[in-house]
CSV table of C-alpha atoms and ligand atoms in Angstrom, one decimal:
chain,number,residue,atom,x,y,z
A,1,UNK,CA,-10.3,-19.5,18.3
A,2,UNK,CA,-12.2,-18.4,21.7
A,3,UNK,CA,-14.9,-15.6,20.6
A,4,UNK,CA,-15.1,-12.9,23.2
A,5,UNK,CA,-18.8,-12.0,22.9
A,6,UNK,CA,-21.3,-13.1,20.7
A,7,UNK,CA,-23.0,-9.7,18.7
A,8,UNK,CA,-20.8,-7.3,17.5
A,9,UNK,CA,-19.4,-4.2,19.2
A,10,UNK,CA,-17.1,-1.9,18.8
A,11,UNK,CA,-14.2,-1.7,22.0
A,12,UNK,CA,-13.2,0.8,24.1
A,13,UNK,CA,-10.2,2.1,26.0
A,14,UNK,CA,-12.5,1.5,28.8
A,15,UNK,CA,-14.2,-2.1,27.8
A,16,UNK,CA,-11.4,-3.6,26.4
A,17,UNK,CA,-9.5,-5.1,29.2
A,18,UNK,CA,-12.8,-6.8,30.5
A,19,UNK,CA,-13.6,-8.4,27.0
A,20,UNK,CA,-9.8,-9.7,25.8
A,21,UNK,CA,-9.0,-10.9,29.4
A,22,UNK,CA,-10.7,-14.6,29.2
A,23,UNK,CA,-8.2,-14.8,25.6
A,24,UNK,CA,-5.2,-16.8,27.0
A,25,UNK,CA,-3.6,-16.1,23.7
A,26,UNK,CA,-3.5,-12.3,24.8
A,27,UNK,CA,-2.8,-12.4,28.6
A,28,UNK,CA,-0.1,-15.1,28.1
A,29,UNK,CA,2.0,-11.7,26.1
A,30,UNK,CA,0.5,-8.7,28.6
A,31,UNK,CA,-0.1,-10.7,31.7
A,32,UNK,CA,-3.6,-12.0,33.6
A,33,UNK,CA,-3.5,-9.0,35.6
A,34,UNK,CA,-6.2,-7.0,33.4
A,35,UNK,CA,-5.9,-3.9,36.1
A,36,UNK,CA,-2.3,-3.6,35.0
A,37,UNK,CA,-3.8,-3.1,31.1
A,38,UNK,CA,-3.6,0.2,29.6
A,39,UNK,CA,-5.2,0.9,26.1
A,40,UNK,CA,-5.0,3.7,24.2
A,41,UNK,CA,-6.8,4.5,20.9
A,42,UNK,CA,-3.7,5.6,18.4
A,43,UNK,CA,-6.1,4.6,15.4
A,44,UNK,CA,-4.8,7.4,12.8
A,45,UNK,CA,-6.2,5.4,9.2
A,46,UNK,CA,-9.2,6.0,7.6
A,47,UNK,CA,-11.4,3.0,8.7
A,48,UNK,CA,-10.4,0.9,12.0
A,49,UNK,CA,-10.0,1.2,15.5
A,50,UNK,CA,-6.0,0.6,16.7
A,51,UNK,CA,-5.5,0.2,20.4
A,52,UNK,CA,-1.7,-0.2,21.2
A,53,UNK,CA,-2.8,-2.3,24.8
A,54,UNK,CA,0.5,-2.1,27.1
A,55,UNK,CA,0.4,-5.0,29.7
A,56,UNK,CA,3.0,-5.8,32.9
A,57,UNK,CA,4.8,-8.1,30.6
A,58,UNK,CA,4.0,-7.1,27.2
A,59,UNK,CA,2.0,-5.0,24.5
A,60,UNK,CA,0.1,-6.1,21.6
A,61,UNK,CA,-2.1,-4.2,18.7
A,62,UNK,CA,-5.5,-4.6,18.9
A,63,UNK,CA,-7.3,-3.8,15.5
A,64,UNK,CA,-11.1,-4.0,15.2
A,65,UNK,CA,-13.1,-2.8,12.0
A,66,UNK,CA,-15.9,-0.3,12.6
A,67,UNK,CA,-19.1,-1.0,10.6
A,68,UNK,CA,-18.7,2.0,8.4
A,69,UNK,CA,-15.8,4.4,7.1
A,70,UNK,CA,-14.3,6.5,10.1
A,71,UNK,CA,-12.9,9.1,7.9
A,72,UNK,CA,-16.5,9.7,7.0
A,73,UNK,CA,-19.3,8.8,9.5
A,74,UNK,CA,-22.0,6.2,9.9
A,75,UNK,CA,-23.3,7.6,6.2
A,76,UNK,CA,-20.8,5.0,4.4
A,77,UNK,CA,-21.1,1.5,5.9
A,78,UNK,CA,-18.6,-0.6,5.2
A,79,UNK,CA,-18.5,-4.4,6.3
A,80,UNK,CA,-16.8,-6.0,8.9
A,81,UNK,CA,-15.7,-8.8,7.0
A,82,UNK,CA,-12.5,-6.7,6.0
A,83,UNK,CA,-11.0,-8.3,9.1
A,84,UNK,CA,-11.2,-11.4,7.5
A,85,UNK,CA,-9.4,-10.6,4.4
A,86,UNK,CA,-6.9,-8.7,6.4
A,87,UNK,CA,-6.3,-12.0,8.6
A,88,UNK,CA,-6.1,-14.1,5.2
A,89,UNK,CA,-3.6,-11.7,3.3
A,90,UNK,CA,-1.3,-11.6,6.8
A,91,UNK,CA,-1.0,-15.5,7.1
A,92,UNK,CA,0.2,-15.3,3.6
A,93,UNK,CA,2.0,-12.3,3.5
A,94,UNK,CA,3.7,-14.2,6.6
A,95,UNK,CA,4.2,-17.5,4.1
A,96,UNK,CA,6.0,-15.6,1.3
A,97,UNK,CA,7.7,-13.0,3.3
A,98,UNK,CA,8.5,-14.5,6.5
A,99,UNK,CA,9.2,-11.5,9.3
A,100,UNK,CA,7.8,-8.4,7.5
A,101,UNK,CA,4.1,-8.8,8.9
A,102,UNK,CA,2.9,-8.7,12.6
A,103,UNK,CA,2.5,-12.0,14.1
A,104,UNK,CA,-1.1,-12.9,14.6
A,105,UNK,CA,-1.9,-14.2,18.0
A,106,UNK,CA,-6.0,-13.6,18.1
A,107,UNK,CA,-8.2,-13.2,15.6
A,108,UNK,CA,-12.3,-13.1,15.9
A,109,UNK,CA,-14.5,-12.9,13.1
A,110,UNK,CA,-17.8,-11.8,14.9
A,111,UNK,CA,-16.2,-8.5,16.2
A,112,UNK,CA,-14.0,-8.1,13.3
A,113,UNK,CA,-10.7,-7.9,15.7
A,114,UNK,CA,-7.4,-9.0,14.9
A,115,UNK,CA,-4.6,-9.0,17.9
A,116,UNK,CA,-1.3,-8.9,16.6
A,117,UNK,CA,2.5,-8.3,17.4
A,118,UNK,CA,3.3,-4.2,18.0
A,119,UNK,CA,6.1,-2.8,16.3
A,120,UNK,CA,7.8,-0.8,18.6
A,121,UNK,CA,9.3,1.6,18.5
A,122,UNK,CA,8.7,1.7,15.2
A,123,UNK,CA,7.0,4.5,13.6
A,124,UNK,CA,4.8,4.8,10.4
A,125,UNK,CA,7.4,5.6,7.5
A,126,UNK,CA,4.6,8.3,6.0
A,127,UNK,CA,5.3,11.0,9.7
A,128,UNK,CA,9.0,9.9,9.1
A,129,UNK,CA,9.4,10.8,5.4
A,130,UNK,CA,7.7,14.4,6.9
A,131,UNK,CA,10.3,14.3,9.3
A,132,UNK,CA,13.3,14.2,7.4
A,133,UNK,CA,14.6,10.9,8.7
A,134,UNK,CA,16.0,8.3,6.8
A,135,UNK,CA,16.2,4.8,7.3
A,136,UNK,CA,19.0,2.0,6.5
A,137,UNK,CA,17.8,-1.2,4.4
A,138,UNK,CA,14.2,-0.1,3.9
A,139,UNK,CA,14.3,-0.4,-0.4
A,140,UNK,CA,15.8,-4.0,0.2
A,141,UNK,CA,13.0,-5.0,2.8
A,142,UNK,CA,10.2,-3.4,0.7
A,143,UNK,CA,11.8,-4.0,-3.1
A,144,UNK,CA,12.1,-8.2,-1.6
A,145,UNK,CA,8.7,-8.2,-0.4
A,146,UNK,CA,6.9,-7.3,-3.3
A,147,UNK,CA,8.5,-9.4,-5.2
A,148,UNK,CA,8.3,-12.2,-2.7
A,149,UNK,CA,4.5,-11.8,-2.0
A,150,UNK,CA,3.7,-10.6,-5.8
A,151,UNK,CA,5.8,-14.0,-7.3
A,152,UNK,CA,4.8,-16.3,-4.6
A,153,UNK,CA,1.1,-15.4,-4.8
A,154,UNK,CA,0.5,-15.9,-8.4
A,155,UNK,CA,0.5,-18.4,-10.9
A,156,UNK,CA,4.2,-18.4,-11.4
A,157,UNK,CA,5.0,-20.6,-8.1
A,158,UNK,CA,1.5,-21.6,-6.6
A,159,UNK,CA,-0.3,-24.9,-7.6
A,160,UNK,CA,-3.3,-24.1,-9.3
A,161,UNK,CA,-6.1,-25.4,-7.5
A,162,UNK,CA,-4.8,-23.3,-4.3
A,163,UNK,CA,-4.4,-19.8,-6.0
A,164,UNK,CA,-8.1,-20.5,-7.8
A,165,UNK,CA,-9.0,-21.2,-3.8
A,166,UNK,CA,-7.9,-17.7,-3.1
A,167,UNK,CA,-9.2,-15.9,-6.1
A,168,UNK,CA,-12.4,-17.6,-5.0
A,169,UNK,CA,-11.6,-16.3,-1.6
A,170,UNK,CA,-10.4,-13.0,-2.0
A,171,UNK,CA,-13.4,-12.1,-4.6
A,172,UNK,CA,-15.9,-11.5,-2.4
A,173,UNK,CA,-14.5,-8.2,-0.8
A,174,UNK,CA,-16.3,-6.0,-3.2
A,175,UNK,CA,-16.9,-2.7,-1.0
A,176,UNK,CA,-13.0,-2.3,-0.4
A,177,UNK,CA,-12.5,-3.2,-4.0
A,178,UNK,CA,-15.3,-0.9,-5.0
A,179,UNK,CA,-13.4,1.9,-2.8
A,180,UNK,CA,-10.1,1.7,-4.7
A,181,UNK,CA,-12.5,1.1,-8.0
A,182,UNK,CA,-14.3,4.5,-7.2
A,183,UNK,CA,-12.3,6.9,-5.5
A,184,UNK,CA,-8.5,5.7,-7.2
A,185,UNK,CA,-9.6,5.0,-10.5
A,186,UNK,CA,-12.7,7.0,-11.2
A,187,UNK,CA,-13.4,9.9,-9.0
A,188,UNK,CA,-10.2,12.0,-9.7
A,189,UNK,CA,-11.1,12.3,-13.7
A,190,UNK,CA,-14.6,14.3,-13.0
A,191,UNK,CA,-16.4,16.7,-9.9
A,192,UNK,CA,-17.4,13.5,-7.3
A,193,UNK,CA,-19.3,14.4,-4.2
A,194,UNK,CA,-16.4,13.2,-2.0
A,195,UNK,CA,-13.5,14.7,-3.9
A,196,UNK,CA,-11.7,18.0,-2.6
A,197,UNK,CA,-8.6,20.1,-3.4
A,198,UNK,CA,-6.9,22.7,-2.5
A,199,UNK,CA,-8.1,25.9,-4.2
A,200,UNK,CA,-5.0,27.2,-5.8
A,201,UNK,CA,-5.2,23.7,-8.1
A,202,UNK,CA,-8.4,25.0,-9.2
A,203,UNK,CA,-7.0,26.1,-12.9
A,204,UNK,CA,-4.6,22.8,-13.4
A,205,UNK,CA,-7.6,20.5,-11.9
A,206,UNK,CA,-10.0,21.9,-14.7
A,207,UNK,CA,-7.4,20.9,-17.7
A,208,UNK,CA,-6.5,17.4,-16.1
A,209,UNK,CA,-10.3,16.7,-16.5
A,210,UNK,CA,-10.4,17.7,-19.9
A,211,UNK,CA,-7.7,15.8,-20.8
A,212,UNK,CA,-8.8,13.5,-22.6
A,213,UNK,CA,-5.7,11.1,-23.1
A,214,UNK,CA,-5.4,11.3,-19.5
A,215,UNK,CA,-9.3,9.9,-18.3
A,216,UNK,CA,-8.4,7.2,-21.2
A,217,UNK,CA,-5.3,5.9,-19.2
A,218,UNK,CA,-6.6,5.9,-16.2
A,219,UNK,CA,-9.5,3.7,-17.2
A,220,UNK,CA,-7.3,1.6,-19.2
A,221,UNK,CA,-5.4,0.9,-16.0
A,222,UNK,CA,-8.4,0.4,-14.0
A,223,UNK,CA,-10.0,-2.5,-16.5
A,224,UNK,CA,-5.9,-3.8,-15.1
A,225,UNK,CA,-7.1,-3.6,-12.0
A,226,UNK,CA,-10.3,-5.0,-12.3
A,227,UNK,CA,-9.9,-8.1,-15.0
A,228,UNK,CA,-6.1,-9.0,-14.1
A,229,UNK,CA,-6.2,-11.3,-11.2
A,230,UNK,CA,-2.5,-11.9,-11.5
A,231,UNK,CA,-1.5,-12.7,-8.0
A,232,UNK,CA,-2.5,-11.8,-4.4
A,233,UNK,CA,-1.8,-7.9,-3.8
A,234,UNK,CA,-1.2,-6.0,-0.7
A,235,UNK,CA,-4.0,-3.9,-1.8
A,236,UNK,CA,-3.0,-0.4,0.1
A,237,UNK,CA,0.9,-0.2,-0.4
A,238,UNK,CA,1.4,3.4,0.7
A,239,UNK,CA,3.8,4.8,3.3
A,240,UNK,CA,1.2,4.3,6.1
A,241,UNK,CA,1.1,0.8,5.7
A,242,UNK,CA,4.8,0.9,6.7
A,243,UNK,CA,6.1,0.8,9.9
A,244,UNK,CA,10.2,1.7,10.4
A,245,UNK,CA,13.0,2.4,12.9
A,246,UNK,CA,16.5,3.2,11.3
A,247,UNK,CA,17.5,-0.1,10.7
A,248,UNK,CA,14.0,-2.2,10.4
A,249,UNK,CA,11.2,-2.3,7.8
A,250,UNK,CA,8.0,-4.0,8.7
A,251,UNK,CA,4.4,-4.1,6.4
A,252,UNK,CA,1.2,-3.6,8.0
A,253,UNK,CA,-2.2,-3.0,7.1
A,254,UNK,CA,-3.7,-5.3,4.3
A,255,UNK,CA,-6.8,-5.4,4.5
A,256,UNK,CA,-7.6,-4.3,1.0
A,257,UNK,CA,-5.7,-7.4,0.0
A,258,UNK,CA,-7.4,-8.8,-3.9
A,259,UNK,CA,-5.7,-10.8,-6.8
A,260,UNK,CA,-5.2,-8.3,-9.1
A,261,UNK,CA,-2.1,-6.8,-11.6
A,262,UNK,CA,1.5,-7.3,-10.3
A,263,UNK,CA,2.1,-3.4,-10.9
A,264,UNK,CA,-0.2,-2.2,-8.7
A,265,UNK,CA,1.6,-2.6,-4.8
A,266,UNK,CA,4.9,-1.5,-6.1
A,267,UNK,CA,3.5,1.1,-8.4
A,268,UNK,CA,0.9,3.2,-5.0
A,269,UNK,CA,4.4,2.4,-2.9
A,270,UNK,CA,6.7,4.2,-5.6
A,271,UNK,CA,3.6,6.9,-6.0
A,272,UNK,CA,3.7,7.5,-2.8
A,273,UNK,CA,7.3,8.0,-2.4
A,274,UNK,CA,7.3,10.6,-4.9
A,275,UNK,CA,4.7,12.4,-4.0
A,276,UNK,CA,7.0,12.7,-0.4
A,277,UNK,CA,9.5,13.6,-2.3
A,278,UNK,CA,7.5,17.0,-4.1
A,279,UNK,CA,5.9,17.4,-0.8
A,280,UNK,CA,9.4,18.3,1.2
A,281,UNK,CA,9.6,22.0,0.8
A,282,UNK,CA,6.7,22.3,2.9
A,283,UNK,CA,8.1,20.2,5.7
A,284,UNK,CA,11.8,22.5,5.9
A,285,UNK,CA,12.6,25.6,8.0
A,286,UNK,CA,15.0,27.0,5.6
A,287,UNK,CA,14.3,27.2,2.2
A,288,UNK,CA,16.8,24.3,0.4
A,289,UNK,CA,17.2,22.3,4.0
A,290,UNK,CA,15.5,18.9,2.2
A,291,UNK,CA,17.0,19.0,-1.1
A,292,UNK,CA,19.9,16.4,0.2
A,293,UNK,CA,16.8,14.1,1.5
A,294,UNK,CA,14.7,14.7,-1.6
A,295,UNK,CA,17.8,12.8,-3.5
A,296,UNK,CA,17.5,10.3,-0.9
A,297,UNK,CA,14.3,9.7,-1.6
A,298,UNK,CA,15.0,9.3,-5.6
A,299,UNK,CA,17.4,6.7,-4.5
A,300,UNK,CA,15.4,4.6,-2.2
A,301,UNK,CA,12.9,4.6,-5.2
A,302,UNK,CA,16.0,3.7,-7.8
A,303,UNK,CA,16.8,1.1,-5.1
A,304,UNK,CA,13.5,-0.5,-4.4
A,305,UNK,CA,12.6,-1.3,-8.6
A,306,UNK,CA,16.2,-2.8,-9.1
A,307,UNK,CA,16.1,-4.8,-5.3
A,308,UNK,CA,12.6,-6.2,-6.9
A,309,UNK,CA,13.5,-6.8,-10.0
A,310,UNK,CA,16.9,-9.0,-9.1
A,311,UNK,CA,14.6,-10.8,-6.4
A,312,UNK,CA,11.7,-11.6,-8.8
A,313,UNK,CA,14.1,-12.7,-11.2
A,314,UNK,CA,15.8,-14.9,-8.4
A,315,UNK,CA,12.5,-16.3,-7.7
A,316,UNK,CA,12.1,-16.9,-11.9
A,317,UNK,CA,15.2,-18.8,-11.9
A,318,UNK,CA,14.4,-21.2,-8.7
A,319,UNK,CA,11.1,-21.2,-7.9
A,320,UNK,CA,9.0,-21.3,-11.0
A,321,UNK,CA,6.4,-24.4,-9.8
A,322,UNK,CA,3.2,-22.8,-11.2
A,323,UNK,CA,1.5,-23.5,-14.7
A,324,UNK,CA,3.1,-20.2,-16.3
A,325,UNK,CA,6.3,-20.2,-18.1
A,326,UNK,CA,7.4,-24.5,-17.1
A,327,UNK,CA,10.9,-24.9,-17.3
A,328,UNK,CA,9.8,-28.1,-18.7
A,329,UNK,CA,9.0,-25.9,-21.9
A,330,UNK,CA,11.8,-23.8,-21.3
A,331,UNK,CA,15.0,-24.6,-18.8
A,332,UNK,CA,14.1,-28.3,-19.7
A,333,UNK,CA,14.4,-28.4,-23.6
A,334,UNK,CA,17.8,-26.5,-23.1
A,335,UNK,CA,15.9,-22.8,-23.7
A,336,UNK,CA,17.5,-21.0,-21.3
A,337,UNK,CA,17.9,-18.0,-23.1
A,338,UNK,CA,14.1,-18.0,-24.1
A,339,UNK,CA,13.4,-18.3,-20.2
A,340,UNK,CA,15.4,-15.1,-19.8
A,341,UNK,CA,13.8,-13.3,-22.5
A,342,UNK,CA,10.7,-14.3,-21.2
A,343,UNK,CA,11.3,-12.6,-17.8
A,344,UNK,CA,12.9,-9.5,-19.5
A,345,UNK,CA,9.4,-9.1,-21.0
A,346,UNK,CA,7.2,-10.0,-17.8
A,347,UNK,CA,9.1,-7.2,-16.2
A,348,UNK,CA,8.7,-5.2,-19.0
A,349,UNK,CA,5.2,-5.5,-18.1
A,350,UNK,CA,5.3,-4.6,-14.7
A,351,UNK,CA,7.6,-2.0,-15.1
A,352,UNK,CA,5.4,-0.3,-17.3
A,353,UNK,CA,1.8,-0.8,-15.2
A,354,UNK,CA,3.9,0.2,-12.0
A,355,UNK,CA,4.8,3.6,-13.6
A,356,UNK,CA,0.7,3.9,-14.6
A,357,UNK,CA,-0.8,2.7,-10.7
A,358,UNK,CA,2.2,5.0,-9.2
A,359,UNK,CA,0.6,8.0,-11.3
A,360,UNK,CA,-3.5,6.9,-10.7
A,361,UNK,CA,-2.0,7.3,-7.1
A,362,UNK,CA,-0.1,10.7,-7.3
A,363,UNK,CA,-3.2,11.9,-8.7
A,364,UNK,CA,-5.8,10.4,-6.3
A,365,UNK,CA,-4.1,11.6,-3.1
A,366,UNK,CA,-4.3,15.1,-4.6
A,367,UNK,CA,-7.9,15.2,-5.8
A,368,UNK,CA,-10.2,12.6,-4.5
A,369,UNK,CA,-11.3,11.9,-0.8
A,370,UNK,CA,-8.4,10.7,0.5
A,371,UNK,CA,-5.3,12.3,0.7
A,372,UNK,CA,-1.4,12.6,2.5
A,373,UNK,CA,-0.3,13.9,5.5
A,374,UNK,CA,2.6,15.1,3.7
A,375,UNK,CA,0.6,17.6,1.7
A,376,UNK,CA,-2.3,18.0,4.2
A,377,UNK,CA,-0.1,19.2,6.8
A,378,UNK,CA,1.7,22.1,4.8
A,379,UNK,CA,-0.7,24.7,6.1
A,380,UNK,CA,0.3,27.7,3.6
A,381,UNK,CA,-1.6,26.5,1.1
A,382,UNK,CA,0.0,28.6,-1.6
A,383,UNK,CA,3.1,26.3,-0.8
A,384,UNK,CA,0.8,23.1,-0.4
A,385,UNK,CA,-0.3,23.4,-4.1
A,386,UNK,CA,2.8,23.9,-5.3
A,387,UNK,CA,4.0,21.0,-3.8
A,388,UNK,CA,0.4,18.9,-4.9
A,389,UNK,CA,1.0,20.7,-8.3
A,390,UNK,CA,4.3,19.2,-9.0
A,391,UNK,CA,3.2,15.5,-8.1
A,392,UNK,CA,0.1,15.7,-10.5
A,393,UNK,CA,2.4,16.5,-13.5
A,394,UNK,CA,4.3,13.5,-12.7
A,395,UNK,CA,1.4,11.5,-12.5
A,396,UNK,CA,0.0,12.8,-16.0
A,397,UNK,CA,3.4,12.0,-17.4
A,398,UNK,CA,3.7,8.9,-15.7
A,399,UNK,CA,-0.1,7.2,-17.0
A,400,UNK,CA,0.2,9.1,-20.7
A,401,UNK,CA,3.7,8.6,-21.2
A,402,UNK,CA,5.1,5.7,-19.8
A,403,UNK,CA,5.4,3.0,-22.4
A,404,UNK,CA,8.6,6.0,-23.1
A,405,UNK,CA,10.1,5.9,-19.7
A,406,UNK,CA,12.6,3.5,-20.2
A,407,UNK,CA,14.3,3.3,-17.0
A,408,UNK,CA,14.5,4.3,-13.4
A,409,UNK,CA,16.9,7.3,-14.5
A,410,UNK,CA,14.6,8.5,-17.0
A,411,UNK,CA,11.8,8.9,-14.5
A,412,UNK,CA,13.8,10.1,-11.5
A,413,UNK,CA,15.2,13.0,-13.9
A,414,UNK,CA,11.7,13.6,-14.7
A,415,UNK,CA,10.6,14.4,-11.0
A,416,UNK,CA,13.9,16.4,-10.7
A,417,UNK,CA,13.0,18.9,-13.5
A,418,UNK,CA,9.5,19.2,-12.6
A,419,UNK,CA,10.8,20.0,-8.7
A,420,UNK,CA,12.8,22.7,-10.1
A,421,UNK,CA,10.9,24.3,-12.8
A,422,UNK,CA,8.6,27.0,-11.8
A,423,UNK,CA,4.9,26.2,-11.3
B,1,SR1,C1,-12.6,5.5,2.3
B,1,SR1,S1,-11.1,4.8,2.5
B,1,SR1,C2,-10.0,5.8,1.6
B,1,SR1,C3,-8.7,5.3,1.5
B,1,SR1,O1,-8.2,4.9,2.8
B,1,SR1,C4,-7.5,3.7,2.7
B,1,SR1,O2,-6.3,3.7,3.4
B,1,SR1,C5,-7.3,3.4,1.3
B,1,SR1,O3,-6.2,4.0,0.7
B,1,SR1,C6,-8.6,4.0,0.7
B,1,SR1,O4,-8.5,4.2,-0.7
B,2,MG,MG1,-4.8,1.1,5.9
């Protein structure tokens, strides 16, 4: 592909035109009249620039990694080579899940920039679920593509030497991995440098670090993380990485793309979810105006386990070509039952490390560096720990307890009593 310069540099609103004109790939889509480009910076993540770049005849996103952490400054470099993985995971992502990622049309190493289709006018499910909106189909798009990208990128379906390629690959993006090692995993369970709360958790943040059980599961889940390279993950599956309109679901965003444990996506998406769900009281103008959404949410969640597990088990039945679980030990010898009870207990498996990674992430976004809009915009913060309150008892229930939690009932009940009970 046509690099634009040769050292890196980060773009402007004011550069940009100039240095993406000369791509053909990009003024084929906005036009070759660059004086008719406008840019605007709309980057609201914690690490890239995001120009949306309107043109006479198009737009497109224009991503480009900065050389450190933009939530936090020049004092934590990060490399640009997260651009890479990001490009890698979408053409695969695109492969498994065809139509739920952004079309690539440039991508350049050198300055880290990726140009890609622009979802419009969609808008990131997170500032929806704060809205109050809801949105048709979005369990089945995002229940199908985990399953889709979590079977199709594992041993299950891909042939051996090509997934040992990608582990290979993928391995080498140890500062993003280090980030989700450090601040998920580690810095939630003790006083980190970069960890902050609000200061009515105070009292409930002291006994979830002595708790001991707790600290155990959370490590137990990380060594998960860290030694299960089980297929190629998403890597950031929260409501930000989602992008909707009432009727459409797209992915975006994965540039913390590793192999690692099946549980993990679905279990920060499901996390996430709930944690919008405790977070609604602070978002309504009348006490009790969410409580019909809040059930809405509990059944997108109900929705998205059972639209995964029916696909995954779809994609057991027809698409097992990996060195895992051969029909020709199973299907084959006339074991078809022993298939079935085989995939009863892989998703057994996930079920139970989604529960875990969905309460590591209810418990991160509340304590560590980086948390929600949801909660961070409820500016009475007597009402934003209530809210944060409630999701870190489901997250301690969920990581201690949830070899117990047998279904999707069980937990949703949960959340309900701890939404009503009194703090
Ligand atoms: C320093 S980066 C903090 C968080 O932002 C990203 O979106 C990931 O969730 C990461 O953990
Ligand atoms: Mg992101």
């Amino acid at each position: 592909m046509t690099k634009i310069d040769t050292a890196y540099e980060p773009l402007t609103v004011e550069t940009l035109a100039n240095r993406l004109i000369s791509i053909d790939a990009i003024s084929g889509i906005l036009g070759t009249d660059r004086s008719k480009w406008v840019a605007k910076e709309v980057g609201d993540g914690n690490l890239n620039l995001v120009f949306i770049v309107n043109g006479e005849h198009g737009s497109v996103i224009v991503k480009q990694a900065l050389p450190y952490v933009r939530l936090v400054g020049d004092s934590w470099p990060l490399p640009l080579k997260r651009a890479f993985f990001e490009h890698n995971a979408l053409i695969r992502q695109a492969e498994r899940d065809p139509g739920t990622v952004p079309e690539i049309f440039h991508f350049d190493e050198t300055q880290a920039i990726i140009v890609m289709e622009f979802f419009t006018p969609h808008v990131i499910l997170r500032h929806s679920l704060m809205a109050g909106t809801k949105h048709d189909g979005l369990a089945d798009v995002l229940g199908k593509f985990c399953a889709r990208t979590l079977f199709r990128g594992s041993d299950l379906s891909m042939k051996p030497a090509d997934r040992k390629a990608d582990v290979a690959l993928f391995i080498d993006s140890v500062e993003l991995c280090d980030i989700t090692e450090t601040l998920v995993f580690s810095d939630p369970y003790f006083d980190a440098e970069r960890n902050h709360h609000t200061p009515q958790l105070d009292e409930l943040v002291t006994s979830l670090r002595a708790d001991i059980d707790l600290k155990v599961e959370a490590q137990h889940l990380k060594s998960k993380f860290c030694n299960n390279a089980e297929t190629m993950l998403h890597g950031d599956f929260h409501t930000g990485s989602i992008m909707v309109t009432e009727t459409e679901t797209k992915v975006i965003d994965p540039e913390f793309a590793l192999y690692g444990p099946m549980g993990f996506d679905i279990g920060m998406l499901l996390g996430n979810f709930w944690m919008a769900y405790f977070a609604q009281p602070g978002h309504a103008s009348v006490e009790g105006e969410r409580s019909e959404y809040q059930d809405w949410i509990l059944q997108v969640v109900d929705e998205i386990w059972s639209v995964f597990s029916v696909e995954f088990s779809n994609l057991w039945r027809t698409e097992r070509t990996g060195i895992l679980y051969e029909k020709s030990l199973f299907e084959d010898q006339g074991h078809l039952s022993a298939s079935e009870k085989a995939l009863d207990q892989y998703l057994q498996n996930i079920w139970r490390d989604t529960l875990g990674f969905a309460g590591v992430e209810m418990i991160r976004r509340t304590l560590s560096l980086a948390h929600i809009a949801e909660n961070d915009t409820i500016e009475n913060e007597e009402l934003r720990a209530d809210c944060e309150a409630r999701g870190l008892k489901l997250g301690r229930q969920l990581m201690v307890n949830r070899s117990r939690m047998a279904s999707m009932a069980v937990v949703n009940e949960l959340a309900k009593k701890i939404a009503e009970e009194a703090n």
